[in-house]
PDB file of C-alpha atoms in Angstrom:
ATOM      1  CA  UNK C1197       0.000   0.000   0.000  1.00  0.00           C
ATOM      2  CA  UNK C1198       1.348   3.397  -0.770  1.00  0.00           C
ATOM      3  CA  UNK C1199       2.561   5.899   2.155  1.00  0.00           C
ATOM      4  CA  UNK C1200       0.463   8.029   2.998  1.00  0.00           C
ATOM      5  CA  UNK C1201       1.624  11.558   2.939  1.00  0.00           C
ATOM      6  CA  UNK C1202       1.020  14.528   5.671  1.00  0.00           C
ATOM      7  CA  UNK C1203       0.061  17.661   4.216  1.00  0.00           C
ATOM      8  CA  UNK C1204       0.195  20.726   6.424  1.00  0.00           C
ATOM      9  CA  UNK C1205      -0.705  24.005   5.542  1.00  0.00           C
ATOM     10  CA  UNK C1206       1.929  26.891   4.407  1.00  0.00           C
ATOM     11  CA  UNK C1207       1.972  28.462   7.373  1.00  0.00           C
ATOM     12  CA  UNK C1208       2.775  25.447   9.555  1.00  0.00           C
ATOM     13  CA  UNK C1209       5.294  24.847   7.293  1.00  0.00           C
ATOM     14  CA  UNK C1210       6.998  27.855   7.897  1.00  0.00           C
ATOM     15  CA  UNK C1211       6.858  27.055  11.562  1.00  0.00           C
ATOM     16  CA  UNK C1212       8.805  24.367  11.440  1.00  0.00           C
ATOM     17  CA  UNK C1213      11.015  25.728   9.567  1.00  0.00           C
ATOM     18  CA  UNK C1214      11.709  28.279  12.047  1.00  0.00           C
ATOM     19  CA  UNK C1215      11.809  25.672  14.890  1.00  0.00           C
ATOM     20  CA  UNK C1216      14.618  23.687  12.502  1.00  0.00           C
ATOM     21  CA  UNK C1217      16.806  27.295  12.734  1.00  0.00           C
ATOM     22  CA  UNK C1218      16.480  27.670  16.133  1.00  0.00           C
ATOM     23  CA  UNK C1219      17.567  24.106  17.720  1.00  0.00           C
ATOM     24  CA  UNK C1220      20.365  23.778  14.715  1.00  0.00           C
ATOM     25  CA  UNK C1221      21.213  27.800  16.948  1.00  0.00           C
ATOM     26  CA  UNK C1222      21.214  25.774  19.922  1.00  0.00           C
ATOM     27  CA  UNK C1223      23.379  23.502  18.656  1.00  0.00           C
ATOM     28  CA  UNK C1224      25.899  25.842  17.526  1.00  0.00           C
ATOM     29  CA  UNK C1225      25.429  27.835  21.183  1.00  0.00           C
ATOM     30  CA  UNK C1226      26.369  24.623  22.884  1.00  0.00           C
ATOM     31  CA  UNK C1227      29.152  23.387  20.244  1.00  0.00           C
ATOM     32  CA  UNK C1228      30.932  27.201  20.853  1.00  0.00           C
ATOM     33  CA  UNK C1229      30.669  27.427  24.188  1.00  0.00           C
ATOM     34  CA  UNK C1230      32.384  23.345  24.988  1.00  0.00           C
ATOM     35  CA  UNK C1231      34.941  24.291  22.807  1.00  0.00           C
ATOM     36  CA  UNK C1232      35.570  27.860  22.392  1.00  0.00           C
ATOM     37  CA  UNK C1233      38.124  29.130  19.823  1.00  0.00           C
ATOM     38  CA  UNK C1234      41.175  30.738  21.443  1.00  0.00           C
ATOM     39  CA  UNK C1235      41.819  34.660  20.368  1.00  0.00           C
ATOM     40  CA  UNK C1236      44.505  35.536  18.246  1.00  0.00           C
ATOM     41  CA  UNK C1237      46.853  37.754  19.595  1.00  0.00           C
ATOM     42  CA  UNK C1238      46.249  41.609  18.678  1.00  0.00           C
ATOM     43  CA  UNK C1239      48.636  42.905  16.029  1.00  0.00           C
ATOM     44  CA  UNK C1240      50.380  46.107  17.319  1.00  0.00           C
ATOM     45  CA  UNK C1241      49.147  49.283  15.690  1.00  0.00           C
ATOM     46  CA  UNK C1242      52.365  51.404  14.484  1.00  0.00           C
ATOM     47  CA  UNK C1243      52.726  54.381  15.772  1.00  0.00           C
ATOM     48  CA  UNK C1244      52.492  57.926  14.142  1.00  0.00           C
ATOM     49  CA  UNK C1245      55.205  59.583  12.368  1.00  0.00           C
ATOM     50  CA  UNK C1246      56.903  55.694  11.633  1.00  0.00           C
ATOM     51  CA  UNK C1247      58.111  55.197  15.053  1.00  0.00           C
ATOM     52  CA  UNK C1248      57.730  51.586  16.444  1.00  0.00           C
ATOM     53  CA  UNK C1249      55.307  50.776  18.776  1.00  0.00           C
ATOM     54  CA  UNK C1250      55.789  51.411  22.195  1.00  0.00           C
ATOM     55  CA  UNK C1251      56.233  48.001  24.412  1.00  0.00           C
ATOM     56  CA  UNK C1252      53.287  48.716  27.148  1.00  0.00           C
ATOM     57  CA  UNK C1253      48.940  48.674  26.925  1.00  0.00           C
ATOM     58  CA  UNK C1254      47.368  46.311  28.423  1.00  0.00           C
ATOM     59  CA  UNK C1255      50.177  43.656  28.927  1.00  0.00           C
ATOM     60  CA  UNK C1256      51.294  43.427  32.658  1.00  0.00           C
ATOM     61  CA  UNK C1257      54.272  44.685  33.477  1.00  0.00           C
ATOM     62  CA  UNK C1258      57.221  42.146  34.308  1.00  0.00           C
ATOM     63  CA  UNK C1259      58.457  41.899  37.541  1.00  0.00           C
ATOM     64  CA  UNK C1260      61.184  44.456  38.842  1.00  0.00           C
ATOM     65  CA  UNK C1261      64.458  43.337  37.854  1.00  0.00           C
ATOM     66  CA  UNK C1262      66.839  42.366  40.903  1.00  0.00           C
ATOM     67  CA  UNK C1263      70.185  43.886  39.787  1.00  0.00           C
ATOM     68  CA  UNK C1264      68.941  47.138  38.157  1.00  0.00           C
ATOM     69  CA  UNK C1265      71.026  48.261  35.301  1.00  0.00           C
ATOM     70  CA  UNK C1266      72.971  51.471  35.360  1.00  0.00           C
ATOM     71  CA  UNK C1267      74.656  54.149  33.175  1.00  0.00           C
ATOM     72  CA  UNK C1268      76.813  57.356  32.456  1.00  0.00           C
ATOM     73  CA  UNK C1269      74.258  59.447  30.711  1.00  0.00           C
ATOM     74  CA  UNK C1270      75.892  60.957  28.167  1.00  0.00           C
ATOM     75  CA  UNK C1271      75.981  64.794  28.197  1.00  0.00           C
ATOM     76  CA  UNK C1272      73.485  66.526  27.089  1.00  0.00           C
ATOM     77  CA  UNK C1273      71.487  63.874  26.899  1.00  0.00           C
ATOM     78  CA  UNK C1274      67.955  63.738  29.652  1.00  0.00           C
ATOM     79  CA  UNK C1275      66.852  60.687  31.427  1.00  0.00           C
ATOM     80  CA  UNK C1276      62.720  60.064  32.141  1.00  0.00           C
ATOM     81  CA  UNK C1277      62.011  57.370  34.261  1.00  0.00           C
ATOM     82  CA  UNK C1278      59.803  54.259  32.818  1.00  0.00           C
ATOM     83  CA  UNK C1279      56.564  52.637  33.792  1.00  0.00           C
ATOM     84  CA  UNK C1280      54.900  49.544  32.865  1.00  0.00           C
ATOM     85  CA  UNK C1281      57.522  47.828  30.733  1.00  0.00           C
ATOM     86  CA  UNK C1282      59.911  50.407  30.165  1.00  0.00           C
ATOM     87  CA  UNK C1283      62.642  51.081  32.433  1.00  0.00           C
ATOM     88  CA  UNK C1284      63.889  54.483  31.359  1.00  0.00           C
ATOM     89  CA  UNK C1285      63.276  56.860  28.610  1.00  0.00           C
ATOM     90  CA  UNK C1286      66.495  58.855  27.603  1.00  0.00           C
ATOM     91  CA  UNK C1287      66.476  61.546  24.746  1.00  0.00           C
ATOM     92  CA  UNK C1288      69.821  63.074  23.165  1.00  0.00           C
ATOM     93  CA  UNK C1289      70.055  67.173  22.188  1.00  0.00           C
ATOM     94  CA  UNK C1290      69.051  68.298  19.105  1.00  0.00           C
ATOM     95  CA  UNK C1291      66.261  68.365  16.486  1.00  0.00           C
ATOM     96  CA  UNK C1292      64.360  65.404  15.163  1.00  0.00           C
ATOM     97  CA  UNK C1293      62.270  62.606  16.211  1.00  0.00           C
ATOM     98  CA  UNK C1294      64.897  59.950  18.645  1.00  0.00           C
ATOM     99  CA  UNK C1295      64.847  58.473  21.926  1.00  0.00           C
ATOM    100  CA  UNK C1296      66.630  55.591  23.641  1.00  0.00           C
ATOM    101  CA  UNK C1297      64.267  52.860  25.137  1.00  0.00           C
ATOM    102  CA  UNK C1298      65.004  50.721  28.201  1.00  0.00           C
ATOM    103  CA  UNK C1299      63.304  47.315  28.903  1.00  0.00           C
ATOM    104  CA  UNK C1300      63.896  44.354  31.071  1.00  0.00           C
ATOM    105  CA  UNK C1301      62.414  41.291  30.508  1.00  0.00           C
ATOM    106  CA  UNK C1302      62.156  37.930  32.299  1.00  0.00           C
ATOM    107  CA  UNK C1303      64.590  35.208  30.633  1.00  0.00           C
ATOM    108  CA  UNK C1304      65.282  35.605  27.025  1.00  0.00           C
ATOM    109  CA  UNK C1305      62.509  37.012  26.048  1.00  0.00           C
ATOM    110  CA  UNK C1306      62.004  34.955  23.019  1.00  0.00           C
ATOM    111  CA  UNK C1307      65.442  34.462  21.850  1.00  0.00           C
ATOM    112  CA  UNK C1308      68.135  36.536  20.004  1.00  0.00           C
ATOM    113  CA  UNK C1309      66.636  35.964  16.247  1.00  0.00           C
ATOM    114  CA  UNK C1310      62.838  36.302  17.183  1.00  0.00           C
ATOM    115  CA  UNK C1311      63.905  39.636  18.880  1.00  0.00           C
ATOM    116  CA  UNK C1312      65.759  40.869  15.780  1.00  0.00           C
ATOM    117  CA  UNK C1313      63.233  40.049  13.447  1.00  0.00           C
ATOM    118  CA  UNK C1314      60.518  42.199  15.359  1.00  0.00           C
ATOM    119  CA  UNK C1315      62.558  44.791  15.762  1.00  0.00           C
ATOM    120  CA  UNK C1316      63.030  44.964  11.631  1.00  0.00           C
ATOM    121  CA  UNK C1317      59.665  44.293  11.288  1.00  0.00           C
ATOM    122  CA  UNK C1318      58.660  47.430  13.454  1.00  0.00           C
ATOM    123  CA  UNK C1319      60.699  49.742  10.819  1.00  0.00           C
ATOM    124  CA  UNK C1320      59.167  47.749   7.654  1.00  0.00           C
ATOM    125  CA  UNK C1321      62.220  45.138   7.066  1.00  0.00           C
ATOM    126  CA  UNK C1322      62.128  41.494   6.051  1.00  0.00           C
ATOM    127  CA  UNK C1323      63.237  38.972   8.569  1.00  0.00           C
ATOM    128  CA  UNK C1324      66.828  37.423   8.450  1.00  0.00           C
ATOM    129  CA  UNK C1325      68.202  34.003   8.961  1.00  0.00           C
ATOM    130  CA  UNK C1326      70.776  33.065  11.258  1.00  0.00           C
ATOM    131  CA  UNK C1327      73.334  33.289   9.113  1.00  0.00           C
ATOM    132  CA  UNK C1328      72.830  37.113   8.479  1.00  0.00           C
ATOM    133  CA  UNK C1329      72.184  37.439  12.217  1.00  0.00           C
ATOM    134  CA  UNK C1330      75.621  36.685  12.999  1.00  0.00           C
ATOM    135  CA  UNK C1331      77.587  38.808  10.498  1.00  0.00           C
ATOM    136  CA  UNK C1332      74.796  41.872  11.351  1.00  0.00           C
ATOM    137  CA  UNK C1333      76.167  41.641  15.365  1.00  0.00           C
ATOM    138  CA  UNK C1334      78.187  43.492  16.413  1.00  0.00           C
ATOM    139  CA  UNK C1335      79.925  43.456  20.269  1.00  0.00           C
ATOM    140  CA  UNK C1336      80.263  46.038  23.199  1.00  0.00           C
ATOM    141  CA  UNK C1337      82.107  45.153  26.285  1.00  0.00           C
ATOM    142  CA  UNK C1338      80.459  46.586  29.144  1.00  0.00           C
ATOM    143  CA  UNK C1339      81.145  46.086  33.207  1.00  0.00           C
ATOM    144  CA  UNK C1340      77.429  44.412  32.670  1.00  0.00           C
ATOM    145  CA  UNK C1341      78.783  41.750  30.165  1.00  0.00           C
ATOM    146  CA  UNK C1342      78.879  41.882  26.582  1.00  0.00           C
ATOM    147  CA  UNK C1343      76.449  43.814  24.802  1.00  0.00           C
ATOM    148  CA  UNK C1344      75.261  42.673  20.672  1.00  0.00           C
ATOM    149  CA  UNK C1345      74.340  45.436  18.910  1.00  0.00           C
ATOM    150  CA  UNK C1346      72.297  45.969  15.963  1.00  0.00           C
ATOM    151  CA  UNK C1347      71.734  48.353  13.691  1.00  0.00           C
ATOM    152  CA  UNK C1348      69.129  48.713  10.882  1.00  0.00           C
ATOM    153  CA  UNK C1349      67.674  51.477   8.687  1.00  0.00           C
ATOM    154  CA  UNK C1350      64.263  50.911   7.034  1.00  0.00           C
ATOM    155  CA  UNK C1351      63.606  51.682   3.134  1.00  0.00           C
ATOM    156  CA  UNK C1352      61.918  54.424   1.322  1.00  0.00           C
ATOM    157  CA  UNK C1353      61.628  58.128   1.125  1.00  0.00           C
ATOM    158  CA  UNK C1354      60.405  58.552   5.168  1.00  0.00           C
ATOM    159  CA  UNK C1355      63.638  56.494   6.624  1.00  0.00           C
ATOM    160  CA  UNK C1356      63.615  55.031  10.049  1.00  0.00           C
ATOM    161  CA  UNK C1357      67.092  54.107  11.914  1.00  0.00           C
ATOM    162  CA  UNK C1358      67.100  51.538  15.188  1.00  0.00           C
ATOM    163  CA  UNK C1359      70.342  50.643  16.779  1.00  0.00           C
ATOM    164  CA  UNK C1360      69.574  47.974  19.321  1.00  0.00           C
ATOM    165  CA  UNK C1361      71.840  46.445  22.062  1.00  0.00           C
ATOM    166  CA  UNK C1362      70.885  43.518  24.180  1.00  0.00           C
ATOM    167  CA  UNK C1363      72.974  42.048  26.921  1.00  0.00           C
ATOM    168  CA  UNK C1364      71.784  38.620  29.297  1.00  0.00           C
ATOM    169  CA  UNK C1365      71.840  39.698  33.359  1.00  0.00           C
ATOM    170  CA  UNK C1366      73.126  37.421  35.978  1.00  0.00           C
ATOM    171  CA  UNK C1367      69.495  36.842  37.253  1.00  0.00           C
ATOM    172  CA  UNK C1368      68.542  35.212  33.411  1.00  0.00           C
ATOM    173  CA  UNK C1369      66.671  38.569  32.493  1.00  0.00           C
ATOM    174  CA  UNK C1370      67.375  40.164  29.508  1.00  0.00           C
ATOM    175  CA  UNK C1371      67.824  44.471  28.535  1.00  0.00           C
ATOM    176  CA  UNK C1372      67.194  45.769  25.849  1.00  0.00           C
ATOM    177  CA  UNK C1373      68.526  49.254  25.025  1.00  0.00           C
ATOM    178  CA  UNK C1374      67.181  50.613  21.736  1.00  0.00           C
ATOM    179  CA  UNK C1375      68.050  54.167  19.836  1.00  0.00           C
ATOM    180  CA  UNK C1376      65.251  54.479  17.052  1.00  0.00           C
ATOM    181  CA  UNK C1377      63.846  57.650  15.512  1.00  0.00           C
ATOM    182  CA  UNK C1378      64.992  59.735  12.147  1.00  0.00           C
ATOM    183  CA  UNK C1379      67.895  58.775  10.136  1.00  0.00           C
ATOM    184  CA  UNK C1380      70.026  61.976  10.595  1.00  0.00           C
ATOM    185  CA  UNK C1381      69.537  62.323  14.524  1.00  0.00           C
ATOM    186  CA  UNK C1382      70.001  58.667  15.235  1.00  0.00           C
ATOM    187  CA  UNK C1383      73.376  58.571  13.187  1.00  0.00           C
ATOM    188  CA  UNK C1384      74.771  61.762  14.981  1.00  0.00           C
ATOM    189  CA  UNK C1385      73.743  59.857  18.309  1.00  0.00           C
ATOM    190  CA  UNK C1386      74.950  56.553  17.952  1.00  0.00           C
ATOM    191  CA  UNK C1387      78.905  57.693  18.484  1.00  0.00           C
ATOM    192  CA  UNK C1388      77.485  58.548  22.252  1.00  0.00           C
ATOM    193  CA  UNK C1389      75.023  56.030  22.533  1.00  0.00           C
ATOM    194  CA  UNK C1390      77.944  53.058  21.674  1.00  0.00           C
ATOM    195  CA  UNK C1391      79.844  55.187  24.656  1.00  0.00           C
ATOM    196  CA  UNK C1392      76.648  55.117  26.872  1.00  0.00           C
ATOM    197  CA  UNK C1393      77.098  50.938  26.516  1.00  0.00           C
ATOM    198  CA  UNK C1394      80.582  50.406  27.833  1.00  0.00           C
ATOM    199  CA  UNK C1395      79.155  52.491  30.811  1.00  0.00           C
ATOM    200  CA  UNK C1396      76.468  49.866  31.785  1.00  0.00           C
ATOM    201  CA  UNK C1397      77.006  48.216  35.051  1.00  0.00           C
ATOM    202  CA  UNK C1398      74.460  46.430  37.514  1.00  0.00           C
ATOM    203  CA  UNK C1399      74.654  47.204  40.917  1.00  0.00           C
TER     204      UNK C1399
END
């Protein structure tokens, strides 16, 4: 015998339609919220005028190093204190946009390479391999321990220049020092800022 079939009008047909949207919703609700998809990480917005990002917002600051580093300050040059994750803020004379960064971090912080390649990345450069790494470094000796240096210039008319030095602390943290801004100031700064490295000491 043939099947019989169940006819319902339009408009219940539409109704259980709807009902068919709404528990395959459910379904979703329950499937997102027993396995919810991790965030990706928020890209850094550059900031204004070229210059890198600052290192700060709304990432905790790391604990305070125990052996804080220490300096000459070079004359003429000022010296702001930090907050969050910077340590100090120091700015040599004269015109243009520059200022020398200082950050501590716990450990290595990611690792020599990783470091290097956000730091070109933050002034528009490829990333480099190992290789290049090592014939790009160059050394400081410093009463702190040796310091690697690094020093980049980004391409195109408005020309960024960051000279970076790193050294490892006793207590496993890492410093960063880094000199970025305009092309012309940075280069009349960095004679004094490779100075400003053999001064560092941790007391």
């Amino acid at each position: 015998m043939p099947t019989p079939s169940l006819r319902l009008p339009s408009g219940a047909c539409a109704a259980l339609a709807a009902g068919a949207i709404l528990l395959t919703g459910c379904d979703r609700d329950q499937v997102s919220r027993s396995a919810p998809v991790p965030a990706s990480p928020a890209t850094p917005m550059p900031a204004p005028g070229g210059m890198p990002p600052a290192m700060g917002g709304e990432v905790a600051p790391p604990p305070a190093p125990s052996s804080p580093l220490r300096w000459t300050l070079p004359k003429g040059w000022t010296e702001t204190p930090g907050s969050g994750m910077r340590f100090a803020t120091l700015n040599p004379p004269g015109p243009g946009k520059i200022e020398l960064s200082v950050v501590c971090l716990p450990g290595q912080a990611g690792g020599e390479l990783a470091n290097v390649n956000r730091w070109r990345g933050q002034i528009g450069l490829e990333p480099m391999d190992e290789k290049a790494l090592g014939t790009s470094r160059q050394s400081v000796k410093s009463k702190a321990g040796a310091v690697a240096v690094f020093d980049f210039t980004s391409q195109g008319q408005a020309q960024t220049r960051m000279i970076v030095g790193s050294l490892t602390a006793k207590d496993g943290s890492t410093w960063f020092l880094k000199l970025v801004g305009d092309v012309a100031p940075v280069g009349k700064a960095k004679p004094d800022f490779m100075r400003y490295l053999e001064t560092l000491r941790l007391d």
